[in-house]
Short mmCIF file of C-alpha atoms in Angstrom, two decimals:
data_model
loop_
_atom_site.label_atom_id
_atom_site.label_comp_id
_atom_site.label_asym_id
_atom_site.label_seq_id
_atom_site.Cartn_x
_atom_site.Cartn_y
_atom_site.Cartn_z
CA UNK A 1 99.80 151.02 15.16
CA UNK A 2 102.85 152.20 17.06
CA UNK A 3 105.63 149.68 17.80
CA UNK A 4 108.32 150.25 20.43
CA UNK A 5 111.72 151.11 19.13
CA UNK A 6 114.27 148.29 19.05
CA UNK A 7 116.00 147.92 22.41
CA UNK A 8 113.37 149.86 24.26
CA UNK A 9 111.94 148.43 27.54
CA UNK A 10 108.53 146.76 27.25
CA UNK A 11 105.73 148.88 28.51
CA UNK A 12 104.82 148.43 32.20
CA UNK A 13 101.68 146.37 32.83
CA UNK A 14 98.64 148.32 33.62
CA UNK A 15 97.17 148.37 37.13
CA UNK A 16 94.38 146.05 36.00
CA UNK A 17 96.87 143.52 34.61
CA UNK A 18 98.90 143.66 37.83
CA UNK A 19 95.80 143.06 39.92
CA UNK A 20 94.77 140.14 37.71
CA UNK A 21 98.21 138.56 38.06
CA UNK A 22 98.15 139.03 41.83
CA UNK A 23 94.69 137.50 42.08
CA UNK A 24 95.77 134.56 39.93
CA UNK A 25 98.82 133.98 42.15
CA UNK A 26 96.71 134.20 45.30
CA UNK A 27 94.14 131.81 43.81
CA UNK A 28 96.90 129.31 42.97
CA UNK A 29 98.32 129.56 46.49
CA UNK A 30 94.85 129.27 48.02
CA UNK A 31 94.10 126.18 45.96
CA UNK A 32 97.41 124.62 47.02
CA UNK A 33 96.67 125.39 50.66
CA UNK A 34 93.16 123.94 50.35
CA UNK A 35 94.58 120.76 48.88
CA UNK A 36 97.13 120.57 51.66
CA UNK A 37 94.40 121.18 54.26
CA UNK A 38 92.20 118.48 52.72
CA UNK A 39 95.17 116.08 52.82
CA UNK A 40 95.82 116.92 56.49
CA UNK A 41 92.12 116.48 57.30
CA UNK A 42 92.14 113.05 55.66
CA UNK A 43 95.22 112.04 57.63
CA UNK A 44 93.65 113.40 60.82
CA UNK A 45 90.46 111.42 60.19
CA UNK A 46 92.47 108.24 59.59
CA UNK A 47 94.47 108.82 62.77
CA UNK A 48 91.25 109.51 64.70
CA UNK A 49 89.72 106.25 63.47
CA UNK A 50 92.89 104.39 64.32
CA UNK A 51 92.93 105.97 67.78
CA UNK A 52 89.26 105.09 68.34
CA UNK A 53 89.93 101.47 67.36
CA UNK A 54 92.93 101.41 69.67
CA UNK A 55 90.83 102.74 72.55
CA UNK A 56 88.11 100.17 71.81
CA UNK A 57 90.69 97.38 71.72
CA UNK A 58 92.23 98.61 74.98
CA UNK A 59 88.82 98.74 76.67
CA UNK A 60 88.10 95.24 75.37
CA UNK A 61 91.39 93.97 76.78
CA UNK A 62 90.67 95.60 80.13
CA UNK A 63 87.18 94.08 80.22
CA UNK A 64 88.52 90.64 79.33
CA UNK A 65 91.21 90.96 81.99
CA UNK A 66 88.64 91.99 84.59
CA UNK A 67 86.39 89.09 83.59
CA UNK A 68 89.31 86.67 83.69
CA UNK A 69 90.31 87.89 87.14
CA UNK A 70 86.75 87.61 88.35
CA UNK A 71 86.35 84.16 86.79
CA UNK A 72 89.59 83.02 88.42
CA UNK A 73 88.09 83.82 91.83
CA UNK A 74 84.61 82.41 91.14
CA UNK A 75 83.20 78.91 91.06
CA UNK A 76 81.67 78.36 87.63
CA UNK A 77 78.89 76.09 88.91
CA UNK A 78 77.54 78.06 91.88
CA UNK A 79 78.79 81.57 91.14
CA UNK A 80 80.24 81.72 94.65
CA UNK A 81 83.85 82.63 95.38
CA UNK A 82 86.21 79.69 95.08
CA UNK A 83 89.26 79.06 97.25
CA UNK A 84 91.30 81.62 95.33
CA UNK A 85 88.64 84.29 95.65
CA UNK A 86 87.91 83.44 99.29
CA UNK A 87 91.41 83.60 100.72
CA UNK A 88 92.13 87.36 100.35
CA UNK A 89 89.04 88.55 102.30
CA UNK A 90 89.62 85.78 104.84
CA UNK A 91 93.17 86.97 105.47
CA UNK A 92 91.97 90.57 105.76
CA UNK A 93 89.40 89.56 108.36
CA UNK A 94 91.97 87.55 110.32
CA UNK A 95 94.15 90.65 110.48
CA UNK A 96 91.19 92.73 111.69
CA UNK A 97 90.35 90.21 114.42
CA UNK A 98 93.91 89.69 115.65
CA UNK A 99 93.03 91.84 118.67
CA UNK A 100 89.85 93.20 120.13
CA UNK A 101 86.72 91.84 121.78
CA UNK A 102 85.07 90.38 118.66
CA UNK A 103 85.81 86.94 117.25
CA UNK A 104 85.64 85.37 113.83
CA UNK A 105 84.09 82.00 113.03
CA UNK A 106 85.04 79.71 110.16
CA UNK A 107 82.47 77.08 109.19
CA UNK A 108 83.25 73.99 107.13
CA UNK A 109 80.05 72.64 105.54
CA UNK A 110 80.01 69.19 103.97
CA UNK A 111 76.91 67.59 102.44
CA UNK A 112 75.88 64.18 103.74
CA UNK A 113 74.90 61.60 101.14
CA UNK A 114 75.88 63.70 98.14
CA UNK A 115 77.42 60.70 96.34
CA UNK A 116 74.14 58.82 96.72
CA UNK A 117 72.30 61.67 94.99
CA UNK A 118 74.80 61.58 92.13
CA UNK A 119 74.54 57.79 91.80
CA UNK A 120 70.74 57.70 92.00
CA UNK A 121 69.72 60.81 90.05
CA UNK A 122 72.77 61.57 87.93
CA UNK A 123 75.45 64.23 87.88
CA UNK A 124 73.12 66.90 86.52
CA UNK A 125 70.97 66.53 89.63
CA UNK A 126 74.10 66.63 91.80
CA UNK A 127 75.19 69.88 90.15
CA UNK A 128 71.74 71.35 90.70
CA UNK A 129 71.88 70.34 94.36
CA UNK A 130 75.21 72.14 94.76
CA UNK A 131 73.71 75.26 93.21
CA UNK A 132 70.70 75.08 95.53
CA UNK A 133 72.83 74.59 98.64
CA UNK A 134 75.18 77.39 97.58
CA UNK A 135 72.21 79.73 97.11
CA UNK A 136 70.75 78.78 100.50
CA UNK A 137 74.04 79.38 102.25
CA UNK A 138 74.48 82.74 100.51
CA UNK A 139 70.92 83.73 101.49
CA UNK A 140 71.70 82.88 105.12
CA UNK A 141 74.76 85.10 105.28
CA UNK A 142 74.74 88.44 107.08
CA UNK A 143 75.99 91.50 105.21
CA UNK A 144 79.52 91.04 106.56
CA UNK A 145 79.64 87.26 105.97
CA UNK A 146 81.04 85.36 103.02
CA UNK A 147 80.58 81.83 101.68
CA UNK A 148 82.68 79.98 99.14
CA UNK A 149 82.60 76.63 97.43
CA UNK A 150 85.74 75.02 98.74
CA UNK A 151 85.56 72.09 96.35
CA UNK A 152 83.38 69.06 95.64
CA UNK A 153 80.41 69.14 98.00
CA UNK A 154 82.20 71.24 100.60
CA UNK A 155 81.55 74.92 101.38
CA UNK A 156 83.29 77.30 103.76
CA UNK A 157 81.58 80.22 105.52
CA UNK A 158 83.32 83.22 107.02
CA UNK A 159 81.44 84.87 109.90
CA UNK A 160 83.30 87.94 111.24
CA UNK A 161 82.48 90.34 114.05
CA UNK A 162 80.84 87.89 116.46
CA UNK A 163 80.55 88.54 120.17
CA UNK A 164 80.88 84.87 121.15
CA UNK A 165 81.29 81.31 119.93
CA UNK A 166 77.69 80.71 121.01
CA UNK A 167 76.52 83.14 118.36
CA UNK A 168 78.55 81.24 115.75
CA UNK A 169 76.84 78.00 116.78
CA UNK A 170 73.42 79.63 116.47
CA UNK A 171 74.21 80.89 112.95
CA UNK A 172 75.51 77.44 111.99
CA UNK A 173 72.28 75.85 113.24
CA UNK A 174 70.23 78.26 111.12
CA UNK A 175 72.28 77.35 108.05
CA UNK A 176 71.82 73.66 108.80
CA UNK A 177 68.03 74.09 108.92
CA UNK A 178 68.06 75.99 105.64
CA UNK A 179 70.09 73.29 103.89
CA UNK A 180 67.74 70.57 105.17
CA UNK A 181 64.68 72.05 103.43
CA UNK A 182 63.37 69.61 100.75
CA UNK A 183 64.19 70.39 97.14
CA UNK A 184 63.13 68.92 93.80
CA UNK A 185 65.84 67.18 91.77
CA UNK A 186 65.08 65.25 88.61
CA UNK A 187 61.39 65.38 89.38
CA UNK A 188 61.89 63.90 92.84
CA UNK A 189 61.66 65.55 96.23
CA UNK A 190 65.01 65.19 98.00
CA UNK A 191 66.04 66.07 101.53
CA UNK A 192 69.72 66.77 101.97
CA UNK A 193 71.61 67.10 105.23
CA UNK A 194 74.99 68.49 106.08
CA UNK A 195 77.71 68.41 108.72
CA UNK A 196 79.20 71.70 109.90
CA UNK A 197 82.46 72.20 111.75
CA UNK A 198 82.91 75.50 113.57
CA UNK A 199 86.29 77.01 114.46
CA UNK A 200 86.75 80.30 116.30
CA UNK A 201 89.63 82.68 115.62
CA UNK A 202 91.92 83.07 117.45
CA UNK A 203 90.76 80.52 120.05
CA UNK A 204 90.91 77.46 117.76
CA UNK A 205 93.88 78.54 115.68
CA UNK A 206 95.90 81.73 115.51
CA UNK A 207 96.87 81.30 111.86
CA UNK A 208 94.95 80.53 108.71
CA UNK A 209 96.28 76.94 108.30
CA UNK A 210 95.52 76.10 111.94
CA UNK A 211 92.06 77.61 111.78
CA UNK A 212 91.21 75.75 108.56
CA UNK A 213 92.48 72.52 110.06
CA UNK A 214 90.41 73.00 113.20
CA UNK A 215 87.22 73.69 111.25
CA UNK A 216 87.86 70.71 108.98
CA UNK A 217 88.47 68.39 111.95
CA UNK A 218 85.31 69.64 113.66
CA UNK A 219 83.31 68.97 110.49
CA UNK A 220 84.52 65.36 110.40
CA UNK A 221 83.68 65.01 114.08
CA UNK A 222 80.13 66.21 113.38
CA UNK A 223 79.86 63.75 110.52
CA UNK A 224 81.13 60.86 112.64
CA UNK A 225 78.76 61.68 115.50
CA UNK A 226 75.90 62.56 113.12
CA UNK A 227 75.35 65.60 115.27
CA UNK A 228 75.04 68.10 112.44
CA UNK A 229 77.32 70.64 114.15
CA UNK A 230 80.56 70.31 116.09
CA UNK A 231 82.65 73.04 117.66
CA UNK A 232 86.41 72.70 117.29
CA UNK A 233 88.39 72.02 120.44
CA UNK A 234 90.96 74.69 121.22
CA UNK A 235 93.88 74.17 118.84
CA UNK A 236 97.50 74.38 120.01
CA UNK A 237 99.12 77.74 119.35
CA UNK A 238 101.40 78.13 116.35
CA UNK A 239 105.20 78.14 116.86
CA UNK A 240 105.21 81.94 116.27
CA UNK A 241 102.64 82.48 119.00
CA UNK A 242 104.53 80.21 121.40
CA UNK A 243 107.75 82.17 120.75
CA UNK A 244 105.93 85.48 121.29
CA UNK A 245 104.48 84.20 124.59
CA UNK A 246 107.89 82.94 125.76
CA UNK A 247 109.47 86.30 125.03
#
């Protein structure tokens, strides 16, 4: 066996040895890159799951907010708009009817003898009666109309785009007949009646407070006269309208 002389350079690796070393180095680098890629994929998957949960939570919050907003404008018993939900469309319709040939009617509907139903048949029957009346009023509305539960046993109907106050009275009479249909409460057949006050915008009030007051006063007049329906007398103009007229 031949040994290299002392101090001589070691023999150069053969081509096969060089290729093996290169392959080993590349394999080590490839393994390191695969491990790094696997680590990045794990982090990406965790971030994706976190992002999905965040999106789900955000959608849930949006749904809850939408439900809360809707609930805030709805009466829980009847499902009708409440005062809060009724006022925005009412104000929009008042703005639309501020000028032009068409008028808007506001109807205040108050049940007669509702307390007697509560006292005789119980509050559950009274609640059922309110639901029935609310459903009958809603069924009697035209596509453009709106009804809300104003509170207690009182409802308010918005009837836009009418050609005359006479038409408003005819619609109010139809609603009165619908309410008066017998219904079954607590196993008993009950007939309920109502009083309706009708106010016409802008004739009976050129602002929302005046119009509401006119309809409310007309409703009490109908109740006092037991006439079923009363039209509001022309209300005095608001101070703003008087100033505009004077100018």
